[in-house]
Amino acid sequence: QVQLVQSGAEVKKPGASVKVSCKVSGYTLTELSMHWVRQAPGKGLEWMGGFDPEDGETIYAQKFQGRVTMTEDTSTDTAYMELSSLRSEDTAVYYCAKYSSSSSGLDVWGQGTTVTVSS
Amino acid sequence: DIQMTQSPSSLSASVGDRVTITCQASQDISNYLNWYQQKPGKAPKLLIYDASNLETGVPSRFSGSGSGTDFTFTISSLQPEDIATYYCQQYDNLSWTFGQGTKVEIK
């Protein structure tokens, strides 16, 4: 049974960067394709990017290209999402989620990490 | 980017009612569409994949249909535990997108 446990809440100033972690248990990270989705307060879900197993590359939503970096540490089975040049509109709950090749959906989710950007 | 237009944005129905939500893609996405349920304060949950396939463990009152640009999500008999926001999501190309969500409430 795969479980994803994310790091705790963060408060950042505008212009700073934030790095959210997602620890995998029950599987090794190399067996998974991880994606990241965010949700601003009272708003809908927004896909940020994820690993494409067919190409073996990470793909990013155009909106975040140049500002987001998704990485993995296979030695600790931890995935990371770093977002730079933060602005108030980046205040949101950030989720990691596992892609299922059998269902082509995000079938296991982390609990979410709240990132607040405020001066 | 492919745009997903979901409607209605909210609805109120009675327990036992049939509930239908639609999702329209801005271009043909074949059957590359998923449906998620999100309860307040919780992470989303995958309900339907490839437009019409029920995820393991999901009650059979949930169903999905459609292909191309027009898709439908149905709850055949609304239950109190189905109060949530529902999202469609396309994965046709290298940039996934979600619909804006439909909030389902009990009348």
PDB file of C-alpha atoms in Angstrom:
ATOM      1  CA  GLN A   1       0.000   0.000   0.000  1.00  0.00           C
ATOM      2  CA  VAL A   2       1.575   3.243  -1.135  1.00  0.00           C
ATOM      3  CA  GLN A   3       1.500   6.178   1.258  1.00  0.00           C
ATOM      4  CA  LEU A   4       2.638   9.717   0.561  1.00  0.00           C
ATOM      5  CA  VAL A   5       3.529  11.929   3.525  1.00  0.00           C
ATOM      6  CA  GLN A   6       4.246  15.588   2.866  1.00  0.00           C
ATOM      7  CA  SER A   7       6.236  18.143   4.794  1.00  0.00           C
ATOM      8  CA  GLY A   8       4.647  20.704   7.064  1.00  0.00           C
ATOM      9  CA  ALA A   9       3.157  24.102   6.444  1.00  0.00           C
ATOM     10  CA  GLU A  10       5.372  26.940   5.245  1.00  0.00           C
ATOM     11  CA  VAL A  11       5.158  30.720   5.439  1.00  0.00           C
ATOM     12  CA  LYS A  12       7.256  32.600   2.927  1.00  0.00           C
ATOM     13  CA  LYS A  13       7.816  36.197   1.894  1.00  0.00           C
ATOM     14  CA  PRO A  14       7.191  37.368  -1.659  1.00  0.00           C
ATOM     15  CA  GLY A  15      10.176  36.656  -3.880  1.00  0.00           C
ATOM     16  CA  ALA A  16      11.358  33.709  -1.808  1.00  0.00           C
ATOM     17  CA  SER A  17      11.368  30.031  -2.748  1.00  0.00           C
ATOM     18  CA  VAL A  18       9.676  27.068  -1.114  1.00  0.00           C
ATOM     19  CA  LYS A  19      10.567  23.391  -1.308  1.00  0.00           C
ATOM     20  CA  VAL A  20       7.878  20.864  -0.404  1.00  0.00           C
ATOM     21  CA  SER A  21       8.767  17.227   0.193  1.00  0.00           C
ATOM     22  CA  CYS A  22       6.729  14.063  -0.349  1.00  0.00           C
ATOM     23  CA  LYS A  23       7.998  10.904   1.343  1.00  0.00           C
ATOM     24  CA  VAL A  24       6.967   7.595  -0.223  1.00  0.00           C
ATOM     25  CA  SER A  25       6.382   4.452   1.787  1.00  0.00           C
ATOM     26  CA  GLY A  26       5.188   1.048   0.664  1.00  0.00           C
ATOM     27  CA  TYR A  27       6.977   1.356  -2.676  1.00  0.00           C
ATOM     28  CA  THR A  28      10.257   2.751  -3.916  1.00  0.00           C
ATOM     29  CA  LEU A  29      10.157   6.091  -5.665  1.00  0.00           C
ATOM     30  CA  THR A  30      11.707   4.587  -8.786  1.00  0.00           C
ATOM     31  CA  GLU A  31       8.560   2.499  -9.225  1.00  0.00           C
ATOM     32  CA  LEU A  32       6.315   5.560  -9.212  1.00  0.00           C
ATOM     33  CA  SER A  33       5.529   8.585 -11.343  1.00  0.00           C
ATOM     34  CA  MET A  34       4.863  11.579  -9.121  1.00  0.00           C
ATOM     35  CA  HIS A  35       2.771  14.618  -9.963  1.00  0.00           C
ATOM     36  CA  TRP A  36       2.051  17.866  -8.144  1.00  0.00           C
ATOM     37  CA  VAL A  37      -1.288  19.659  -7.935  1.00  0.00           C
ATOM     38  CA  ARG A  38      -2.128  22.820  -6.043  1.00  0.00           C
ATOM     39  CA  GLN A  39      -5.325  24.411  -4.760  1.00  0.00           C
ATOM     40  CA  ALA A  40      -5.625  28.060  -3.811  1.00  0.00           C
ATOM     41  CA  PRO A  41      -8.034  28.884  -0.968  1.00  0.00           C
ATOM     42  CA  GLY A  42     -11.617  28.348  -2.116  1.00  0.00           C
ATOM     43  CA  LYS A  43     -10.477  27.533  -5.660  1.00  0.00           C
ATOM     44  CA  GLY A  44     -10.196  24.476  -7.874  1.00  0.00           C
ATOM     45  CA  LEU A  45      -7.391  22.047  -8.564  1.00  0.00           C
ATOM     46  CA  GLU A  46      -4.447  23.133 -10.688  1.00  0.00           C
ATOM     47  CA  TRP A  47      -1.984  20.648 -12.174  1.00  0.00           C
ATOM     48  CA  MET A  48       1.634  21.826 -11.896  1.00  0.00           C
ATOM     49  CA  GLY A  49       3.548  18.996 -13.507  1.00  0.00           C
ATOM     50  CA  GLY A  50       4.775  15.458 -13.140  1.00  0.00           C
ATOM     51  CA  PHE A  51       6.932  12.632 -14.389  1.00  0.00           C
ATOM     52  CA  ASP A  52       6.054  11.199 -17.776  1.00  0.00           C
ATOM     53  CA  PRO A  53       7.076   7.521 -17.700  1.00  0.00           C
ATOM     54  CA  GLU A  54       6.829   7.196 -21.491  1.00  0.00           C
ATOM     55  CA  ASP A  55       9.449   9.869 -22.120  1.00  0.00           C
ATOM     56  CA  GLY A  56      11.302   9.479 -18.853  1.00  0.00           C
ATOM     57  CA  GLU A  57      11.120  13.220 -18.300  1.00  0.00           C
ATOM     58  CA  THR A  58       9.364  15.609 -15.977  1.00  0.00           C
ATOM     59  CA  ILE A  59       6.811  17.826 -17.688  1.00  0.00           C
ATOM     60  CA  TYR A  60       5.688  21.145 -16.270  1.00  0.00           C
ATOM     61  CA  ALA A  61       2.528  23.126 -16.831  1.00  0.00           C
ATOM     62  CA  GLN A  62       3.342  26.068 -19.057  1.00  0.00           C
ATOM     63  CA  LYS A  63       2.150  28.466 -16.370  1.00  0.00           C
ATOM     64  CA  PHE A  64       4.928  27.342 -14.009  1.00  0.00           C
ATOM     65  CA  GLN A  65       7.782  26.711 -16.426  1.00  0.00           C
ATOM     66  CA  GLY A  66      10.907  28.487 -15.319  1.00  0.00           C
ATOM     67  CA  ARG A  67       9.637  28.811 -11.769  1.00  0.00           C
ATOM     68  CA  VAL A  68       9.062  25.209 -10.662  1.00  0.00           C
ATOM     69  CA  THR A  69      11.474  22.306 -10.297  1.00  0.00           C
ATOM     70  CA  MET A  70      10.448  18.764  -9.425  1.00  0.00           C
ATOM     71  CA  THR A  71      13.165  16.442  -8.232  1.00  0.00           C
ATOM     72  CA  GLU A  72      13.589  13.085  -6.558  1.00  0.00           C
ATOM     73  CA  ASP A  73      15.975  11.595  -4.016  1.00  0.00           C
ATOM     74  CA  THR A  74      15.803   7.872  -4.618  1.00  0.00           C
ATOM     75  CA  SER A  75      18.063   7.168  -1.652  1.00  0.00           C
ATOM     76  CA  THR A  76      15.318   8.387   0.693  1.00  0.00           C
ATOM     77  CA  ASP A  77      12.295   7.767  -1.578  1.00  0.00           C
ATOM     78  CA  THR A  78      11.395  11.426  -1.339  1.00  0.00           C
ATOM     79  CA  ALA A  79      10.044  13.667  -4.089  1.00  0.00           C
ATOM     80  CA  TYR A  80      10.420  17.430  -3.994  1.00  0.00           C
ATOM     81  CA  MET A  81       8.674  20.387  -5.574  1.00  0.00           C
ATOM     82  CA  GLU A  82      10.425  23.736  -5.441  1.00  0.00           C
ATOM     83  CA  LEU A  83       8.634  26.917  -6.484  1.00  0.00           C
ATOM     84  CA  SER A  84      10.595  30.136  -6.775  1.00  0.00           C
ATOM     85  CA  SER A  85       9.816  33.855  -7.037  1.00  0.00           C
ATOM     86  CA  LEU A  86       6.803  33.389  -4.820  1.00  0.00           C
ATOM     87  CA  ARG A  87       3.922  35.846  -4.949  1.00  0.00           C
ATOM     88  CA  SER A  88       0.733  36.096  -2.949  1.00  0.00           C
ATOM     89  CA  GLU A  89      -1.171  34.180  -5.655  1.00  0.00           C
ATOM     90  CA  ASP A  90       0.973  31.130  -4.862  1.00  0.00           C
ATOM     91  CA  THR A  91      -0.709  30.798  -1.478  1.00  0.00           C
ATOM     92  CA  ALA A  92      -2.272  27.361  -1.741  1.00  0.00           C
ATOM     93  CA  VAL A  93      -2.323  23.776  -0.581  1.00  0.00           C
ATOM     94  CA  TYR A  94       0.201  21.774  -2.570  1.00  0.00           C
ATOM     95  CA  TYR A  95      -0.386  18.061  -3.114  1.00  0.00           C
ATOM     96  CA  CYS A  96       1.865  15.327  -4.395  1.00  0.00           C
ATOM     97  CA  ALA A  97       0.039  12.472  -6.088  1.00  0.00           C
ATOM     98  CA  LYS A  98       1.032   9.153  -7.586  1.00  0.00           C
ATOM     99  CA  TYR A  99       0.215   8.478 -11.222  1.00  0.00           C
ATOM    100  CA  SER A 100      -1.290   5.078 -11.943  1.00  0.00           C
ATOM    101  CA  SER A 101      -0.270   3.650 -15.297  1.00  0.00           C
ATOM    102  CA  SER A 102      -3.161   1.188 -15.142  1.00  0.00           C
ATOM    103  CA  SER A 103      -5.811   3.846 -14.623  1.00  0.00           C
ATOM    104  CA  SER A 104      -4.018   6.889 -16.067  1.00  0.00           C
ATOM    105  CA  GLY A 105      -5.154   8.845 -13.046  1.00  0.00           C
ATOM    106  CA  LEU A 106      -3.734  10.150  -9.789  1.00  0.00           C
ATOM    107  CA  ASP A 107      -4.744   7.353  -7.462  1.00  0.00           C
ATOM    108  CA  VAL A 108      -2.830   8.071  -4.246  1.00  0.00           C
ATOM    109  CA  TRP A 109      -2.435  11.559  -2.789  1.00  0.00           C
ATOM    110  CA  GLY A 110      -0.411  13.140  -0.041  1.00  0.00           C
ATOM    111  CA  GLN A 111      -2.183  14.996   2.739  1.00  0.00           C
ATOM    112  CA  GLY A 112      -1.283  18.392   1.304  1.00  0.00           C
ATOM    113  CA  THR A 113       1.112  21.134   2.391  1.00  0.00           C
ATOM    114  CA  THR A 114      -0.142  24.660   3.003  1.00  0.00           C
ATOM    115  CA  VAL A 115       2.143  27.357   1.655  1.00  0.00           C
ATOM    116  CA  THR A 116       1.334  30.919   2.638  1.00  0.00           C
ATOM    117  CA  VAL A 117       3.045  33.807   0.880  1.00  0.00           C
ATOM    118  CA  SER A 118       2.784  37.009   2.846  1.00  0.00           C
ATOM    119  CA  SER A 119       4.913  40.031   3.571  1.00  0.00           C
TER     120      SER A 119
ATOM    121  CA  ASP B   1      -3.728  24.195 -23.439  1.00  0.00           C
ATOM    122  CA  ILE B   2      -6.916  22.162 -23.533  1.00  0.00           C
ATOM    123  CA  GLN B   3      -9.675  23.886 -21.586  1.00  0.00           C
ATOM    124  CA  MET B   4     -12.210  21.870 -19.599  1.00  0.00           C
ATOM    125  CA  THR B   5     -15.618  23.452 -19.043  1.00  0.00           C
ATOM    126  CA  GLN B   6     -17.566  21.814 -16.263  1.00  0.00           C
ATOM    127  CA  SER B   7     -21.214  22.463 -15.430  1.00  0.00           C
ATOM    128  CA  PRO B   8     -23.006  23.243 -13.312  1.00  0.00           C
ATOM    129  CA  SER B   9     -20.640  24.928 -10.863  1.00  0.00           C
ATOM    130  CA  SER B  10     -22.909  23.829  -8.038  1.00  0.00           C
ATOM    131  CA  LEU B  11     -26.079  21.870  -7.525  1.00  0.00           C
ATOM    132  CA  SER B  12     -28.439  20.938  -4.737  1.00  0.00           C
ATOM    133  CA  ALA B  13     -30.309  17.639  -4.801  1.00  0.00           C
ATOM    134  CA  SER B  14     -32.226  15.363  -2.466  1.00  0.00           C
ATOM    135  CA  VAL B  15     -31.008  12.052  -1.124  1.00  0.00           C
ATOM    136  CA  GLY B  16     -31.850   9.393  -3.687  1.00  0.00           C
ATOM    137  CA  ASP B  17     -31.840  11.796  -6.635  1.00  0.00           C
ATOM    138  CA  ARG B  18     -29.943  11.169  -9.825  1.00  0.00           C
ATOM    139  CA  VAL B  19     -27.195  13.762 -10.252  1.00  0.00           C
ATOM    140  CA  THR B  20     -25.472  14.564 -13.538  1.00  0.00           C
ATOM    141  CA  ILE B  21     -22.404  16.704 -14.162  1.00  0.00           C
ATOM    142  CA  THR B  22     -21.031  17.515 -17.595  1.00  0.00           C
ATOM    143  CA  CYS B  23     -17.523  18.329 -18.752  1.00  0.00           C
ATOM    144  CA  GLN B  24     -16.659  19.662 -22.187  1.00  0.00           C
ATOM    145  CA  ALA B  25     -13.159  19.711 -23.626  1.00  0.00           C
ATOM    146  CA  SER B  26     -11.987  22.464 -25.970  1.00  0.00           C
ATOM    147  CA  GLN B  27     -10.717  19.810 -28.378  1.00  0.00           C
ATOM    148  CA  ASP B  28     -10.997  16.071 -28.949  1.00  0.00           C
ATOM    149  CA  ILE B  29      -9.421  14.173 -26.050  1.00  0.00           C
ATOM    150  CA  SER B  30     -10.711  10.700 -26.970  1.00  0.00           C
ATOM    151  CA  ASN B  31     -11.479   9.047 -23.622  1.00  0.00           C
ATOM    152  CA  TYR B  32      -8.543  10.569 -21.740  1.00  0.00           C
ATOM    153  CA  LEU B  33     -10.664  11.872 -18.911  1.00  0.00           C
ATOM    154  CA  ASN B  34     -10.794  11.203 -15.187  1.00  0.00           C
ATOM    155  CA  TRP B  35     -13.246  12.232 -12.457  1.00  0.00           C
ATOM    156  CA  TYR B  36     -12.272  13.030  -8.870  1.00  0.00           C
ATOM    157  CA  GLN B  37     -14.199  13.634  -5.664  1.00  0.00           C
ATOM    158  CA  GLN B  38     -12.896  16.080  -3.077  1.00  0.00           C
ATOM    159  CA  LYS B  39     -14.424  16.438   0.365  1.00  0.00           C
ATOM    160  CA  PRO B  40     -13.733  19.590   2.405  1.00  0.00           C
ATOM    161  CA  GLY B  41     -10.255  19.659   3.856  1.00  0.00           C
ATOM    162  CA  LYS B  42      -9.276  16.404   2.158  1.00  0.00           C
ATOM    163  CA  ALA B  43      -7.185  15.394  -0.811  1.00  0.00           C
ATOM    164  CA  PRO B  44      -9.018  14.451  -4.013  1.00  0.00           C
ATOM    165  CA  LYS B  45      -9.964  10.848  -4.685  1.00  0.00           C
ATOM    166  CA  LEU B  46      -9.974   9.200  -8.093  1.00  0.00           C
ATOM    167  CA  LEU B  47     -13.427   7.805  -8.928  1.00  0.00           C
ATOM    168  CA  ILE B  48     -13.551   7.247 -12.689  1.00  0.00           C
ATOM    169  CA  TYR B  49     -10.699   6.804 -15.171  1.00  0.00           C
ATOM    170  CA  ASP B  50     -10.617   6.631 -18.962  1.00  0.00           C
ATOM    171  CA  ALA B  51     -14.030   8.350 -18.977  1.00  0.00           C
ATOM    172  CA  SER B  52     -16.071   5.344 -17.895  1.00  0.00           C
ATOM    173  CA  ASN B  53     -14.042   2.923 -15.760  1.00  0.00           C
ATOM    174  CA  LEU B  54     -14.793   2.713 -12.059  1.00  0.00           C
ATOM    175  CA  GLU B  55     -11.746   2.833  -9.823  1.00  0.00           C
ATOM    176  CA  THR B  56     -11.418  -0.162  -7.497  1.00  0.00           C
ATOM    177  CA  GLY B  57     -13.489   0.199  -4.339  1.00  0.00           C
ATOM    178  CA  VAL B  58     -15.679   3.010  -5.644  1.00  0.00           C
ATOM    179  CA  PRO B  59     -19.434   2.432  -5.240  1.00  0.00           C
ATOM    180  CA  SER B  60     -21.306   1.456  -8.376  1.00  0.00           C
ATOM    181  CA  ARG B  61     -23.718   4.407  -8.051  1.00  0.00           C
ATOM    182  CA  PHE B  62     -20.936   6.480  -9.619  1.00  0.00           C
ATOM    183  CA  SER B  63     -20.514   6.265 -13.379  1.00  0.00           C
ATOM    184  CA  GLY B  64     -19.026   8.142 -16.288  1.00  0.00           C
ATOM    185  CA  SER B  65     -19.546   8.256 -20.018  1.00  0.00           C
ATOM    186  CA  GLY B  66     -18.541  10.132 -23.129  1.00  0.00           C
ATOM    187  CA  SER B  67     -15.696  10.512 -25.573  1.00  0.00           C
ATOM    188  CA  GLY B  68     -14.253  13.175 -27.810  1.00  0.00           C
ATOM    189  CA  THR B  69     -15.251  16.486 -26.288  1.00  0.00           C
ATOM    190  CA  ASP B  70     -18.364  15.742 -24.234  1.00  0.00           C
ATOM    191  CA  PHE B  71     -18.418  13.798 -21.006  1.00  0.00           C
ATOM    192  CA  THR B  72     -20.914  13.039 -18.269  1.00  0.00           C
ATOM    193  CA  PHE B  73     -20.536  12.008 -14.649  1.00  0.00           C
ATOM    194  CA  THR B  74     -23.542  10.527 -12.858  1.00  0.00           C
ATOM    195  CA  ILE B  75     -24.460   9.629  -9.319  1.00  0.00           C
ATOM    196  CA  SER B  76     -27.435   7.317  -9.732  1.00  0.00           C
ATOM    197  CA  SER B  77     -28.784   7.761  -6.214  1.00  0.00           C
ATOM    198  CA  LEU B  78     -27.284  10.597  -4.197  1.00  0.00           C
ATOM    199  CA  GLN B  79     -26.181   9.664  -0.678  1.00  0.00           C
ATOM    200  CA  PRO B  80     -25.328  12.014   2.208  1.00  0.00           C
ATOM    201  CA  GLU B  81     -21.679  10.925   2.049  1.00  0.00           C
ATOM    202  CA  ASP B  82     -21.478  12.100  -1.579  1.00  0.00           C
ATOM    203  CA  ILE B  83     -21.440  15.750  -0.509  1.00  0.00           C
ATOM    204  CA  ALA B  84     -18.251  16.984  -2.114  1.00  0.00           C
ATOM    205  CA  THR B  85     -16.819  18.863  -5.051  1.00  0.00           C
ATOM    206  CA  TYR B  86     -16.288  16.848  -8.214  1.00  0.00           C
ATOM    207  CA  TYR B  87     -13.635  17.594 -10.840  1.00  0.00           C
ATOM    208  CA  CYS B  88     -13.005  16.298 -14.333  1.00  0.00           C
ATOM    209  CA  GLN B  89      -9.393  16.143 -15.543  1.00  0.00           C
ATOM    210  CA  GLN B  90      -7.983  15.524 -19.014  1.00  0.00           C
ATOM    211  CA  TYR B  91      -4.665  13.886 -19.763  1.00  0.00           C
ATOM    212  CA  ASP B  92      -4.682  13.888 -23.542  1.00  0.00           C
ATOM    213  CA  ASN B  93      -1.504  15.830 -24.029  1.00  0.00           C
ATOM    214  CA  LEU B  94       1.535  16.740 -22.043  1.00  0.00           C
ATOM    215  CA  SER B  95      -0.354  19.427 -20.164  1.00  0.00           C
ATOM    216  CA  TRP B  96      -3.086  18.137 -17.940  1.00  0.00           C
ATOM    217  CA  THR B  97      -6.004  20.333 -16.946  1.00  0.00           C
ATOM    218  CA  PHE B  98      -8.855  20.133 -14.452  1.00  0.00           C
ATOM    219  CA  GLY B  99     -12.367  21.420 -14.812  1.00  0.00           C
ATOM    220  CA  GLN B 100     -13.369  24.176 -12.413  1.00  0.00           C
ATOM    221  CA  GLY B 101     -15.341  21.790 -10.210  1.00  0.00           C
ATOM    222  CA  THR B 102     -18.968  21.108  -9.284  1.00  0.00           C
ATOM    223  CA  LYS B 103     -20.033  21.447  -5.684  1.00  0.00           C
ATOM    224  CA  VAL B 104     -22.761  18.968  -4.779  1.00  0.00           C
ATOM    225  CA  GLU B 105     -24.988  19.714  -1.800  1.00  0.00           C
ATOM    226  CA  ILE B 106     -27.992  18.057  -0.204  1.00  0.00           C
ATOM    227  CA  LYS B 107     -31.309  19.867  -0.547  1.00  0.00           C
TER     228      LYS B 107
END
